[in-house]
Amino acid sequence: MLISIVIKEGIIINTNELTEYLSDNSNVLDLFGKKILAHLQQINEQRQPAKRYNEAQLRRKTEKQLKEFIENLESQLKRTIPDEYDRPEDWIRFFDDNRVIEELELSIAEMEFAE
């Protein structure tokens, strides 16, 4: 299933392109994935031994949270990127001009999860 956002009528940025761009040009996905996995492991340790998740379950939960993170990011970008940034090259320029990736990496590095 291909999830996409429309920035301007007829212009589509899809999840795969955004994910690929973030993977190739930042540590955003790695940072978030490591943070959420550590958080889930901490919660898991507090569960009854018989009810603890195995590694595969933790990995699936981490992947689900990462997918939700990307979807939320797309939603925010949809509301944030001005109409004149109407092609994939333009939204990448928007990222660069506005230090979106750097700010996102900093925010994730400072992120803490509540119990």
mmCIF file of C-alpha atoms in Angstrom:
data_model
loop_
_atom_site.group_PDB
_atom_site.id
_atom_site.type_symbol
_atom_site.label_atom_id
_atom_site.label_comp_id
_atom_site.label_asym_id
_atom_site.label_seq_id
_atom_site.Cartn_x
_atom_site.Cartn_y
_atom_site.Cartn_z
ATOM 1 C CA MET A 1 0.000 0.000 0.000
ATOM 2 C CA LEU A 2 1.388 3.367 -1.018
ATOM 3 C CA ILE A 3 0.638 6.195 1.390
ATOM 4 C CA SER A 4 1.100 9.662 -0.036
ATOM 5 C CA ILE A 5 0.457 13.304 0.658
ATOM 6 C CA VAL A 6 -0.627 15.989 -1.747
ATOM 7 C CA ILE A 7 1.208 19.259 -1.285
ATOM 8 C CA LYS A 8 -0.395 20.992 -4.235
ATOM 9 C CA GLU A 9 -3.020 19.664 -6.579
ATOM 10 C CA GLY A 10 -1.401 17.046 -8.791
ATOM 11 C CA ILE A 11 1.890 16.941 -6.880
ATOM 12 C CA ILE A 12 2.401 13.895 -4.700
ATOM 13 C CA ILE A 13 5.178 13.113 -2.256
ATOM 14 C CA ASN A 14 4.955 9.517 -1.189
ATOM 15 C CA THR A 15 6.054 7.795 1.963
ATOM 16 C CA ASN A 16 8.730 5.820 0.183
ATOM 17 C CA GLU A 17 10.376 8.971 -1.210
ATOM 18 C CA LEU A 18 10.293 10.696 2.163
ATOM 19 C CA THR A 19 11.606 7.616 3.947
ATOM 20 C CA GLU A 20 14.356 7.180 1.362
ATOM 21 C CA TYR A 21 15.335 10.840 1.607
ATOM 22 C CA LEU A 22 15.468 10.715 5.401
ATOM 23 C CA SER A 23 17.453 7.460 5.339
ATOM 24 C CA ASP A 24 19.952 8.777 2.801
ATOM 25 C CA ASN A 25 20.378 12.294 4.173
ATOM 26 C CA SER A 26 19.910 12.135 7.926
ATOM 27 C CA ASN A 27 19.966 10.076 11.086
ATOM 28 C CA VAL A 28 16.314 10.859 11.834
ATOM 29 C CA LEU A 29 14.922 7.358 11.306
ATOM 30 C CA ASP A 30 17.844 5.619 13.044
ATOM 31 C CA LEU A 31 17.646 7.978 16.018
ATOM 32 C CA PHE A 32 13.900 7.575 16.393
ATOM 33 C CA GLY A 33 14.070 3.804 15.905
ATOM 34 C CA LYS A 34 16.744 3.435 18.594
ATOM 35 C CA LYS A 35 14.873 5.700 21.011
ATOM 36 C CA ILE A 36 11.556 3.919 20.598
ATOM 37 C CA LEU A 37 13.165 0.469 20.823
ATOM 38 C CA ALA A 38 14.936 1.414 24.067
ATOM 39 C CA HIS A 39 11.666 2.738 25.445
ATOM 40 C CA LEU A 40 9.762 -0.408 24.470
ATOM 41 C CA GLN A 41 12.476 -2.598 25.996
ATOM 42 C CA GLN A 42 12.259 -0.647 29.237
ATOM 43 C CA ILE A 43 8.478 -1.086 29.346
ATOM 44 C CA ASN A 44 8.882 -4.753 28.467
ATOM 45 C CA GLU A 45 11.227 -5.323 31.408
ATOM 46 C CA GLN A 46 8.485 -4.091 33.738
ATOM 47 C CA ARG A 47 5.983 -6.614 32.408
ATOM 48 C CA GLN A 48 5.388 -9.976 34.048
ATOM 49 C CA PRO A 49 8.010 -12.437 32.737
ATOM 50 C CA ALA A 50 5.375 -14.622 31.109
ATOM 51 C CA LYS A 51 3.851 -11.616 29.334
ATOM 52 C CA ARG A 52 7.047 -10.057 28.008
ATOM 53 C CA TYR A 53 7.384 -9.501 24.299
ATOM 54 C CA ASN A 54 9.983 -11.465 22.389
ATOM 55 C CA GLU A 55 12.496 -9.751 20.081
ATOM 56 C CA ALA A 56 10.304 -10.191 16.985
ATOM 57 C CA GLN A 57 7.347 -8.572 18.752
ATOM 58 C CA LEU A 58 9.533 -5.676 19.920
ATOM 59 C CA ARG A 59 10.842 -5.229 16.386
ATOM 60 C CA ARG A 60 7.280 -5.149 14.965
ATOM 61 C CA LYS A 61 6.173 -2.632 17.605
ATOM 62 C CA THR A 62 9.223 -0.483 16.816
ATOM 63 C CA GLU A 63 8.484 -0.628 13.080
ATOM 64 C CA LYS A 64 4.858 0.323 13.736
ATOM 65 C CA GLN A 65 5.910 3.334 15.820
ATOM 66 C CA LEU A 66 8.413 4.357 13.154
ATOM 67 C CA LYS A 67 5.719 4.162 10.469
ATOM 68 C CA GLU A 68 3.404 6.309 12.606
ATOM 69 C CA PHE A 69 6.237 8.790 13.135
ATOM 70 C CA ILE A 70 6.755 9.127 9.370
ATOM 71 C CA GLU A 71 3.014 9.519 8.792
ATOM 72 C CA ASN A 72 2.847 12.261 11.451
ATOM 73 C CA LEU A 73 5.854 13.971 9.889
ATOM 74 C CA GLU A 74 4.163 13.870 6.481
ATOM 75 C CA SER A 75 1.041 15.409 7.951
ATOM 76 C CA GLN A 76 3.050 18.224 9.511
ATOM 77 C CA LEU A 77 4.941 18.828 6.276
ATOM 78 C CA LYS A 78 1.698 18.978 4.353
ATOM 79 C CA ARG A 79 0.565 21.846 6.566
ATOM 80 C CA THR A 80 3.961 23.557 6.684
ATOM 81 C CA ILE A 81 5.439 23.546 3.185
ATOM 82 C CA PRO A 82 4.215 26.561 1.181
ATOM 83 C CA ASP A 83 2.500 26.012 -2.157
ATOM 84 C CA GLU A 84 5.454 27.303 -4.169
ATOM 85 C CA TYR A 85 7.393 24.191 -3.108
ATOM 86 C CA ASP A 86 5.371 22.007 -5.414
ATOM 87 C CA ARG A 87 7.846 19.386 -6.682
ATOM 88 C CA PRO A 88 9.974 16.861 -4.812
ATOM 89 C CA GLU A 89 13.090 18.914 -5.624
ATOM 90 C CA ASP A 90 11.352 21.931 -4.107
ATOM 91 C CA TRP A 91 10.436 20.265 -0.832
ATOM 92 C CA ILE A 92 14.005 18.997 -0.527
ATOM 93 C CA ARG A 93 15.156 22.597 -1.051
ATOM 94 C CA PHE A 94 12.642 23.637 1.625
ATOM 95 C CA PHE A 95 14.214 21.088 3.991
ATOM 96 C CA ASP A 96 17.670 22.488 3.282
ATOM 97 C CA ASP A 97 16.704 26.173 3.386
ATOM 98 C CA ASN A 98 14.866 25.793 6.684
ATOM 99 C CA ARG A 99 17.198 23.304 8.353
ATOM 100 C CA VAL A 100 14.288 20.900 8.785
ATOM 101 C CA ILE A 101 16.483 17.808 9.024
ATOM 102 C CA GLU A 102 18.886 19.353 11.534
ATOM 103 C CA GLU A 103 16.032 20.563 13.727
ATOM 104 C CA LEU A 104 14.303 17.199 13.503
ATOM 105 C CA GLU A 105 17.481 15.346 14.474
ATOM 106 C CA LEU A 106 17.968 17.683 17.442
ATOM 107 C CA SER A 107 14.356 17.249 18.562
ATOM 108 C CA ILE A 108 14.610 13.466 18.404
ATOM 109 C CA ALA A 109 17.933 13.451 20.255
ATOM 110 C CA GLU A 110 16.278 15.420 23.073
ATOM 111 C CA MET A 111 13.076 13.355 23.004
ATOM 112 C CA GLU A 112 12.058 11.463 26.112
ATOM 113 C CA PHE A 113 9.173 9.043 26.423
ATOM 114 C CA ALA A 114 6.835 9.020 29.394
ATOM 115 C CA GLU A 115 6.121 5.809 31.238
#
